[in-house]
């Protein structure tokens, strides 16, 4: 680890000092994914990922434009949205990007102030502060653009007691599969184009008051063929972490470039969700059909030399393909799903932190080699 990195020591308070946080974020509120068939996507996330039925908006609630199914697991809320007619912006978005993360919504105390503070610093407005209400109170939301066509919505829900948002009804289903132990969103990664990483890190720094946590360079994260560069941006209290990747030159196509080609530009690459027991979570998900990236057996021959002692037996980790990494603070266990739609774009990460505050840098090489195997099968390496 470089001295510079040591100085940062991941100590958020040190990075942010006593400067006023002009955009206090309480956490991720929800993630909205535009999909071509929300009803079936909701079934997939319930069955395979252990999400629970939570809320619904559609024809039955008077919404003639689109259908949204909201599924929930502990603190994680996914909104799955499909258009109900032709010629909508949602339909165009799906045509261009495939199933894609459209909104990363952030929970705030004051959506109006969040909008004003970020727009004042250069954010491109998406939605002026807007109040919606029903018998259970009101919610104020506002929104700004980030990379690609991705949006941040600020959600102020302190005066609302209803299910999800006004306009939604409680979704009660007869099908309530067991949850998978997923707790909250740990981080969400954005892929941006060549030479755009610094621009977007600057955006998060200047416009949203974030600071950089860790930096990789392409020598850290490369294999013989593929490479990327990555920086991690975090807000003041560390609840929101956005690593930003850009492609780097390798002998063959970077996985970030493959994403950008199929996605049609910059977008959210993966959603990392936290669990307290990754072995149970991944066993459950795999039994229910979630496909994970293959990790070569050879990875497990040397991993303990690299990360030292861990609490878990290696056998189940190897059997499931779970990766291990360590930093100064502790270690972490992580695994990546294969893309969750037809295009090789968005995927999920399951992560269990045992002290570690980093993102699995030591696994990048092993991971990339695994991804390259898949790219080779798709003929896109
Ligand atoms: Fe990640």
mmCIF file with all atom_site columns, C-alpha atoms and ligand atoms in Angstrom, residues 186-189 243 269-272 334 336 347 349 351 353 359-360 364, ligand 1:
data_model
loop_
_atom_site.group_PDB
_atom_site.id
_atom_site.type_symbol
_atom_site.label_atom_id
_atom_site.label_alt_id
_atom_site.label_comp_id
_atom_site.label_asym_id
_atom_site.label_entity_id
_atom_site.label_seq_id
_atom_site.pdbx_PDB_ins_code
_atom_site.Cartn_x
_atom_site.Cartn_y
_atom_site.Cartn_z
_atom_site.occupancy
_atom_site.B_iso_or_equiv
_atom_site.pdbx_formal_charge
_atom_site.auth_seq_id
_atom_site.auth_comp_id
_atom_site.auth_asym_id
_atom_site.auth_atom_id
_atom_site.pdbx_PDB_model_num
ATOM   1  C  CA  . UNK A 1 186 ? -22.854 -1.652  0.093   1.00 0.00 ? 186 UNK A CA  1
ATOM   2  C  CA  . UNK A 1 187 ? -21.848 0.215   -3.072  1.00 0.00 ? 187 UNK A CA  1
ATOM   3  C  CA  . UNK A 1 188 ? -22.922 0.761   -6.675  1.00 0.00 ? 188 UNK A CA  1
ATOM   4  C  CA  . UNK A 1 189 ? -20.406 0.945   -9.491  1.00 0.00 ? 189 UNK A CA  1
ATOM   5  C  CA  . UNK A 1 243 ? -16.671 3.314   -7.504  1.00 0.00 ? 243 UNK A CA  1
ATOM   6  C  CA  . UNK A 1 269 ? -22.272 -1.828  -13.816 1.00 0.00 ? 269 UNK A CA  1
ATOM   7  C  CA  . UNK A 1 270 ? -23.040 -3.583  -10.560 1.00 0.00 ? 270 UNK A CA  1
ATOM   8  C  CA  . UNK A 1 271 ? -25.026 -3.357  -7.371  1.00 0.00 ? 271 UNK A CA  1
ATOM   9  C  CA  . UNK A 1 272 ? -23.157 -4.741  -4.368  1.00 0.00 ? 272 UNK A CA  1
ATOM   10 C  CA  . UNK A 1 334 ? -17.329 -11.446 -2.188  1.00 0.00 ? 334 UNK A CA  1
ATOM   11 C  CA  . UNK A 1 336 ? -20.211 -11.714 -8.540  1.00 0.00 ? 336 UNK A CA  1
ATOM   12 C  CA  . UNK A 1 347 ? -24.701 -7.728  -12.504 1.00 0.00 ? 347 UNK A CA  1
ATOM   13 C  CA  . UNK A 1 349 ? -22.071 -8.539  -6.135  1.00 0.00 ? 349 UNK A CA  1
ATOM   14 C  CA  . UNK A 1 351 ? -20.312 -9.011  -0.138  1.00 0.00 ? 351 UNK A CA  1
ATOM   15 C  CA  . UNK A 1 353 ? -17.270 -7.498  5.224   1.00 0.00 ? 353 UNK A CA  1
ATOM   16 C  CA  . UNK A 1 359 ? -13.517 -3.358  -2.470  1.00 0.00 ? 359 UNK A CA  1
ATOM   17 C  CA  . UNK A 1 360 ? -11.602 -6.520  -3.272  1.00 0.00 ? 360 UNK A CA  1
ATOM   18 C  CA  . UNK A 1 364 ? -9.577  -8.078  -9.450  1.00 0.00 ? 364 UNK A CA  1
HETATM 19 FE FE1 . LIG B 2 .   ? -17.990 -4.066  -6.180  1.00 0.00 ? 1   LIG B FE1 1
#
